[in-house]
Amino acid sequence: SGNRVFLTSAKQHTIMIAEDITKAPTVWAGKTNQAGLVNEIRLQSQFRAPSYVTLDQSQGVLYVSYSENHVIRLIRQEDSEKVKTLAGSGGNPGSRDGALLAARFKNPEGIALDRTGRVWVVDSGNHTIRRLNVAANTVETVAGKVGVAGNTDGQGAAARFSSPQGIAVETEGLAEQLERELLGNPPPPISMIVADSGNNVLRRVWED
């Protein structure tokens, strides 16, 4: 938030923070060179090769995808708050939708927050795109078919990806936003850009 930058250090098993892009990052969560899955206050918690992060500035929450333990974790910025496993079950890969802690992932990688507060996750090992609704306590598969790699456009399970890695929200340009608001039109559908690494392409996924 502000000028701060959050980073993952897979080799050191930590989450890093740089207070300014000109400053060297320091450990913000986890124990340097101590791999594990421990939910404690930030500097007493443990991670194993964390993958990607996304920040919810309004809530002061950092979401972390955690590919080697197949979970999504949540870190609040208050020093006294414990790290929390938000979705998935540590050490149990799979693919299951439903309640957050009953869900299963397989090597989740890219993670991004949309304007409604839902968390999108690239479930790389399953070749799918997943979405977490934290308020409703649910995980759903948005696109792709579990365990089936490919390069096919289509709706929902008809689409195919191959070991996708990154994901980002596609934002509306300021000029487009101002024109839309002047006309009284609603916001466009949420769309995400996915780095479909196995296919060496970028894909667009719209909300259903």
Tab-separated table of N, CA and C in Angstrom, residues 89-193:
chain	number	residue	atom	x	y	z
A	89	SER	N	-6.021	-27.404	1.862
A	89	SER	CA	-5.533	-28.215	2.974
A	89	SER	C	-4.059	-28.499	2.746
A	90	GLY	N	-3.197	-28.052	3.660
A	90	GLY	CA	-1.759	-28.167	3.488
A	90	GLY	C	-1.298	-29.585	3.222
A	91	GLY	N	-0.542	-29.757	2.138
A	91	GLY	CA	0.027	-31.057	1.811
A	91	GLY	C	-0.917	-31.991	1.103
A	92	ASN	N	-2.135	-31.539	0.807
A	92	ASN	CA	-3.135	-32.402	0.167
A	92	ASN	C	-3.556	-31.822	-1.172
A	93	PRO	N	-2.809	-32.103	-2.247
A	93	PRO	CA	-3.194	-31.580	-3.562
A	93	PRO	C	-4.455	-32.243	-4.081
A	94	GLY	N	-5.162	-31.518	-4.929
A	94	GLY	CA	-6.375	-32.060	-5.534
A	94	GLY	C	-7.121	-30.945	-6.226
A	95	SER	N	-8.372	-31.176	-6.529
A	95	SER	CA	-9.222	-30.137	-7.108
A	95	SER	C	-10.635	-30.345	-6.601
A	96	ARG	N	-11.040	-29.476	-5.700
A	96	ARG	CA	-12.380	-29.576	-5.131
A	96	ARG	C	-12.911	-28.168	-4.890
A	97	ASP	N	-14.112	-27.904	-5.391
A	97	ASP	CA	-14.796	-26.650	-5.093
A	97	ASP	C	-15.614	-26.816	-3.811
A	98	GLY	N	-16.110	-25.680	-3.311
A	98	GLY	CA	-16.947	-25.739	-2.109
A	98	GLY	C	-16.453	-24.780	-1.059
A	99	ALA	N	-16.643	-25.131	0.201
A	99	ALA	CA	-16.208	-24.284	1.307
A	99	ALA	C	-14.697	-24.080	1.260
A	100	LEU	N	-14.236	-22.922	1.708
A	100	LEU	CA	-12.830	-22.544	1.575
A	100	LEU	C	-11.862	-23.612	2.082
A	101	LEU	N	-12.038	-24.055	3.317
A	101	LEU	CA	-11.076	-24.991	3.902
A	101	LEU	C	-11.302	-26.433	3.463
A	102	ALA	N	-12.426	-26.695	2.792
A	102	ALA	CA	-12.662	-28.027	2.226
A	102	ALA	C	-12.166	-28.113	0.791
A	103	ALA	N	-11.842	-26.962	0.191
A	103	ALA	CA	-11.390	-26.925	-1.198
A	103	ALA	C	-10.005	-27.547	-1.333
A	104	ARG	N	-9.666	-27.935	-2.555
A	104	ARG	CA	-8.346	-28.476	-2.845
A	104	ARG	C	-7.766	-27.776	-4.069
A	105	PHE	N	-6.454	-27.542	-4.008
A	105	PHE	CA	-5.704	-26.949	-5.112
A	105	PHE	C	-4.504	-27.847	-5.417
A	106	LYS	N	-3.921	-27.614	-6.591
A	106	LYS	CA	-2.696	-28.333	-6.945
A	106	LYS	C	-1.710	-27.328	-7.548
A	107	ASN	N	-0.733	-26.953	-6.755
A	107	ASN	CA	0.267	-25.964	-7.160
A	107	ASN	C	-0.358	-24.630	-7.588
A	108	PRO	N	-1.126	-23.983	-6.708
A	108	PRO	CA	-1.662	-22.666	-7.052
A	108	PRO	C	-0.539	-21.658	-7.225
A	109	GLU	N	-0.648	-20.831	-8.244
A	109	GLU	CA	0.409	-19.862	-8.561
A	109	GLU	C	-0.148	-18.433	-8.519
A	110	GLY	N	-0.395	-17.822	-9.687
A	110	GLY	CA	-0.831	-16.428	-9.740
A	110	GLY	C	-2.100	-16.175	-8.945
A	111	ILE	N	-2.188	-14.972	-8.340
A	111	ILE	CA	-3.329	-14.622	-7.504
A	111	ILE	C	-3.622	-13.140	-7.705
A	112	ALA	N	-4.899	-12.776	-7.781
A	112	ALA	CA	-5.281	-11.381	-8.019
A	112	ALA	C	-6.643	-11.110	-7.388
A	113	LEU	N	-6.848	-9.854	-7.012
A	113	LEU	CA	-8.082	-9.419	-6.359
A	113	LEU	C	-8.882	-8.569	-7.328
A	114	ASP	N	-10.175	-8.889	-7.523
A	114	ASP	CA	-10.985	-8.059	-8.413
A	114	ASP	C	-11.687	-6.950	-7.621
A	115	ARG	N	-12.420	-6.093	-8.318
A	115	ARG	CA	-12.993	-4.909	-7.673
A	115	ARG	C	-14.126	-5.242	-6.705
A	116	THR	N	-14.626	-6.468	-6.744
A	116	THR	CA	-15.682	-6.870	-5.812
A	116	THR	C	-15.124	-7.554	-4.574
A	117	GLY	N	-13.791	-7.717	-4.513
A	117	GLY	CA	-13.180	-8.364	-3.356
A	117	GLY	C	-13.012	-9.860	-3.500
A	118	ARG	N	-13.337	-10.424	-4.663
A	118	ARG	CA	-13.114	-11.853	-4.877
A	118	ARG	C	-11.672	-12.099	-5.299
A	119	VAL	N	-11.145	-13.247	-4.879
A	119	VAL	CA	-9.744	-13.588	-5.124
A	119	VAL	C	-9.666	-14.643	-6.225
A	120	TRP	N	-8.971	-14.320	-7.302
A	120	TRP	CA	-8.792	-15.243	-8.429
A	120	TRP	C	-7.444	-15.938	-8.293
A	121	VAL	N	-7.417	-17.232	-8.539
A	121	VAL	CA	-6.198	-18.027	-8.381
A	121	VAL	C	-5.977	-18.883	-9.622
A	122	VAL	N	-4.754	-18.863	-10.116
A	122	VAL	CA	-4.357	-19.769	-11.201
A	122	VAL	C	-3.945	-21.093	-10.562
A	123	ASP	N	-4.749	-22.124	-10.777
A	123	ASP	CA	-4.475	-23.446	-10.198
A	123	ASP	C	-3.652	-24.232	-11.220
A	124	SER	N	-2.350	-23.954	-11.210
A	124	SER	CA	-1.476	-24.371	-12.309
A	124	SER	C	-1.461	-25.877	-12.518
A	125	GLY	N	-1.357	-26.644	-11.434
A	125	GLY	CA	-1.266	-28.091	-11.555
A	125	GLY	C	-2.534	-28.743	-12.057
A	126	ASN	N	-3.649	-28.039	-11.942
A	126	ASN	CA	-4.929	-28.555	-12.433
A	126	ASN	C	-5.323	-27.972	-13.785
A	127	HIS	N	-4.535	-26.994	-14.302
A	127	HIS	CA	-4.815	-26.333	-15.584
A	127	HIS	C	-6.147	-25.588	-15.546
A	128	THR	N	-6.466	-24.987	-14.392
A	128	THR	CA	-7.749	-24.293	-14.240
A	128	THR	C	-7.575	-22.921	-13.604
A	129	ILE	N	-8.638	-22.125	-13.719
A	129	ILE	CA	-8.716	-20.816	-13.062
A	129	ILE	C	-9.806	-20.912	-11.996
A	130	ARG	N	-9.438	-20.562	-10.772
A	130	ARG	CA	-10.361	-20.690	-9.638
A	130	ARG	C	-10.685	-19.298	-9.075
A	131	ARG	N	-11.787	-19.215	-8.321
A	131	ARG	CA	-12.175	-17.933	-7.717
A	131	ARG	C	-12.681	-18.173	-6.307
A	132	LEU	N	-12.174	-17.369	-5.367
A	132	LEU	CA	-12.575	-17.454	-3.967
A	132	LEU	C	-13.486	-16.286	-3.630
A	133	ASN	N	-14.620	-16.589	-3.050
A	133	ASN	CA	-15.506	-15.569	-2.491
A	133	ASN	C	-15.393	-15.689	-0.974
A	134	VAL	N	-14.545	-14.842	-0.389
A	134	VAL	CA	-14.253	-14.967	1.037
A	134	VAL	C	-15.499	-14.707	1.866
A	135	ALA	N	-16.299	-13.724	1.481
A	135	ALA	CA	-17.504	-13.386	2.242
A	135	ALA	C	-18.497	-14.547	2.266
A	136	ALA	N	-18.575	-15.289	1.159
A	136	ALA	CA	-19.521	-16.410	1.065
A	136	ALA	C	-18.892	-17.746	1.443
A	137	ASN	N	-17.565	-17.745	1.742
A	137	ASN	CA	-16.859	-18.958	2.148
A	137	ASN	C	-16.881	-20.034	1.058
A	138	THR	N	-16.646	-19.613	-0.190
A	138	THR	CA	-16.724	-20.575	-1.289
A	138	THR	C	-15.532	-20.454	-2.238
A	139	VAL	N	-15.208	-21.584	-2.884
A	139	VAL	CA	-14.251	-21.654	-3.986
A	139	VAL	C	-14.975	-22.256	-5.175
A	140	GLU	N	-14.764	-21.688	-6.363
A	140	GLU	CA	-15.375	-22.253	-7.569
A	140	GLU	C	-14.358	-22.258	-8.697
A	141	THR	N	-14.501	-23.225	-9.592
A	141	THR	CA	-13.685	-23.283	-10.798
A	141	THR	C	-14.382	-22.473	-11.872
A	142	VAL	N	-13.687	-21.476	-12.404
A	142	VAL	CA	-14.281	-20.552	-13.375
A	142	VAL	C	-14.036	-21.014	-14.809
A	143	ALA	N	-12.831	-21.528	-15.073
A	143	ALA	CA	-12.488	-21.900	-16.452
A	143	ALA	C	-11.469	-23.025	-16.453
A	144	GLY	N	-11.550	-23.861	-17.485
A	144	GLY	CA	-10.631	-24.988	-17.635
A	144	GLY	C	-11.236	-26.271	-17.099
A	145	LYS	N	-10.637	-27.393	-17.498
A	145	LYS	CA	-11.066	-28.703	-17.039
A	145	LYS	C	-9.947	-29.359	-16.254
A	146	VAL	N	-10.279	-29.845	-15.079
A	146	VAL	CA	-9.286	-30.388	-14.148
A	146	VAL	C	-8.452	-31.489	-14.798
A	147	GLY	N	-7.134	-31.317	-14.746
A	147	GLY	CA	-6.220	-32.354	-15.216
A	147	GLY	C	-6.104	-32.490	-16.719
A	148	VAL	N	-6.756	-31.593	-17.474
A	148	VAL	CA	-6.726	-31.692	-18.941
A	148	VAL	C	-6.069	-30.434	-19.505
A	149	ALA	N	-4.847	-30.567	-19.994
A	149	ALA	CA	-4.139	-29.431	-20.585
A	149	ALA	C	-4.539	-29.261	-22.041
A	150	GLY	N	-4.499	-28.022	-22.499
A	150	GLY	CA	-4.819	-27.751	-23.890
A	150	GLY	C	-4.734	-26.272	-24.175
A	151	ASN	N	-5.196	-25.882	-25.334
A	151	ASN	CA	-5.190	-24.475	-25.742
A	151	ASN	C	-6.461	-24.203	-26.523
A	152	THR	N	-7.566	-24.105	-25.796
A	152	THR	CA	-8.871	-23.961	-26.426
A	152	THR	C	-9.649	-22.844	-25.751
A	153	ASP	N	-10.197	-21.935	-26.556
A	153	ASP	CA	-11.104	-20.926	-26.021
A	153	ASP	C	-12.478	-21.552	-25.826
A	154	GLY	N	-13.264	-20.978	-24.945
A	154	GLY	CA	-14.597	-21.506	-24.691
A	154	GLY	C	-15.104	-21.048	-23.341
A	155	GLN	N	-16.291	-21.475	-23.017
A	155	GLN	CA	-16.926	-21.060	-21.766
A	155	GLN	C	-16.726	-22.115	-20.685
A	156	GLY	N	-16.294	-21.675	-19.515
A	156	GLY	CA	-16.203	-22.567	-18.363
A	156	GLY	C	-15.308	-23.769	-18.615
A	157	ALA	N	-15.855	-24.960	-18.399
A	157	ALA	CA	-15.093	-26.199	-18.521
A	157	ALA	C	-14.730	-26.543	-19.955
A	158	ALA	N	-15.273	-25.802	-20.926
A	158	ALA	CA	-14.920	-26.048	-22.327
A	158	ALA	C	-13.559	-25.443	-22.686
A	159	ALA	N	-13.103	-24.479	-21.889
A	159	ALA	CA	-11.801	-23.857	-22.137
A	159	ALA	C	-10.684	-24.793	-21.698
A	160	ARG	N	-9.508	-24.600	-22.272
A	160	ARG	CA	-8.343	-25.402	-21.896
A	160	ARG	C	-7.137	-24.486	-21.698
A	161	PHE	N	-6.364	-24.775	-20.652
A	161	PHE	CA	-5.117	-24.077	-20.350
A	161	PHE	C	-4.020	-25.121	-20.182
A	162	SER	N	-2.769	-24.658	-20.203
A	162	SER	CA	-1.651	-25.571	-19.994
A	162	SER	C	-0.682	-24.955	-18.979
A	163	SER	N	-0.753	-25.437	-17.749
A	163	SER	CA	0.103	-24.963	-16.654
A	163	SER	C	0.173	-23.438	-16.596
A	164	PRO	N	-0.980	-22.766	-16.509
A	164	PRO	CA	-0.951	-21.302	-16.409
A	164	PRO	C	-0.242	-20.865	-15.137
A	165	GLN	N	0.337	-19.660	-15.172
A	165	GLN	CA	1.143	-19.188	-14.043
A	165	GLN	C	0.639	-17.878	-13.442
A	166	GLY	N	0.556	-16.828	-14.235
A	166	GLY	CA	0.233	-15.506	-13.698
A	166	GLY	C	-1.179	-15.070	-14.017
A	167	ILE	N	-1.667	-14.066	-13.256
A	167	ILE	CA	-2.993	-13.514	-13.504
A	167	ILE	C	-3.020	-12.075	-13.020
A	168	ALA	N	-3.741	-11.224	-13.743
A	168	ALA	CA	-3.867	-9.816	-13.366
A	168	ALA	C	-5.238	-9.313	-13.769
A	169	VAL	N	-5.752	-8.350	-13.010
A	169	VAL	CA	-7.033	-7.725	-13.337
A	169	VAL	C	-6.841	-6.785	-14.519
A	170	GLU	N	-7.747	-6.850	-15.473
A	170	GLU	CA	-7.719	-5.909	-16.596
A	170	GLU	C	-8.512	-4.672	-16.178
A	171	THR	N	-7.827	-3.543	-16.067
A	171	THR	CA	-8.466	-2.334	-15.545
A	171	THR	C	-9.012	-1.459	-16.668
A	172	GLU	N	-10.029	-0.689	-16.319
A	172	GLU	CA	-10.645	0.248	-17.242
A	172	GLU	C	-9.803	1.524	-17.291
A	173	GLY	N	-9.570	2.042	-18.476
A	173	GLY	CA	-8.816	3.282	-18.610
A	173	GLY	C	-9.577	4.456	-18.004
A	174	LEU	N	-8.844	5.464	-17.534
A	174	LEU	CA	-9.485	6.610	-16.875
A	174	LEU	C	-10.439	7.328	-17.815
A	175	ALA	N	-10.020	7.545	-19.072
A	175	ALA	CA	-10.884	8.228	-20.034
A	175	ALA	C	-12.162	7.417	-20.280
A	176	GLU	N	-12.002	6.094	-20.387
A	176	GLU	CA	-13.168	5.227	-20.600
A	176	GLU	C	-14.098	5.265	-19.386
A	177	GLN	N	-13.505	5.277	-18.201
A	177	GLN	CA	-14.307	5.320	-16.978
A	177	GLN	C	-15.107	6.616	-16.888
A	178	LEU	N	-14.457	7.759	-17.176
A	178	LEU	CA	-15.136	9.052	-17.104
A	178	LEU	C	-16.272	9.142	-18.114
A	179	GLU	N	-16.011	8.654	-19.334
A	179	GLU	CA	-17.055	8.684	-20.365
A	179	GLU	C	-18.231	7.801	-19.960
A	180	ARG	N	-17.927	6.609	-19.433
A	180	ARG	CA	-18.996	5.699	-19.005
A	180	ARG	C	-19.829	6.317	-17.891
A	181	GLU	N	-19.160	6.935	-16.917
A	181	GLU	CA	-19.887	7.525	-15.797
A	181	GLU	C	-20.746	8.704	-16.237
A	182	LEU	N	-20.240	9.507	-17.195
A	182	LEU	CA	-21.031	10.619	-17.721
A	182	LEU	C	-22.294	10.123	-18.416
A	183	LEU	N	-22.184	8.974	-19.073
A	183	LEU	CA	-23.335	8.389	-19.774
A	183	LEU	C	-24.254	7.597	-18.838
A	184	GLY	N	-23.778	7.390	-17.603
A	184	GLY	CA	-24.570	6.634	-16.642
A	184	GLY	C	-24.585	5.144	-16.905
A	185	ASN	N	-23.563	4.629	-17.586
A	185	ASN	CA	-23.508	3.202	-17.888
A	185	ASN	C	-22.861	2.425	-16.739
A	186	PRO	N	-23.233	1.162	-16.577
A	186	PRO	CA	-22.641	0.348	-15.505
A	186	PRO	C	-21.202	-0.033	-15.822
A	187	PRO	N	-20.430	-0.450	-14.822
A	187	PRO	CA	-19.059	-0.900	-15.078
A	187	PRO	C	-19.048	-2.100	-16.013
A	188	PRO	N	-17.978	-2.284	-16.770
A	188	PRO	CA	-17.880	-3.454	-17.649
A	188	PRO	C	-17.711	-4.717	-16.818
A	189	PRO	N	-17.969	-5.883	-17.416
A	189	PRO	CA	-17.740	-7.141	-16.686
A	189	PRO	C	-16.285	-7.262	-16.253
A	190	ILE	N	-16.063	-7.905	-15.125
A	190	ILE	CA	-14.703	-8.135	-14.663
A	190	ILE	C	-13.993	-9.058	-15.643
A	191	SER	N	-12.777	-8.691	-16.018
A	191	SER	CA	-11.983	-9.553	-16.896
A	191	SER	C	-10.571	-9.661	-16.338
A	192	MET	N	-9.997	-10.841	-16.511
A	192	MET	CA	-8.658	-11.137	-16.011
A	192	MET	C	-7.766	-11.558	-17.175
A	193	ILE	N	-6.502	-11.182	-17.101
A	193	ILE	CA	-5.525	-11.609	-18.093
A	193	ILE	C	-4.676	-12.711	-17.460
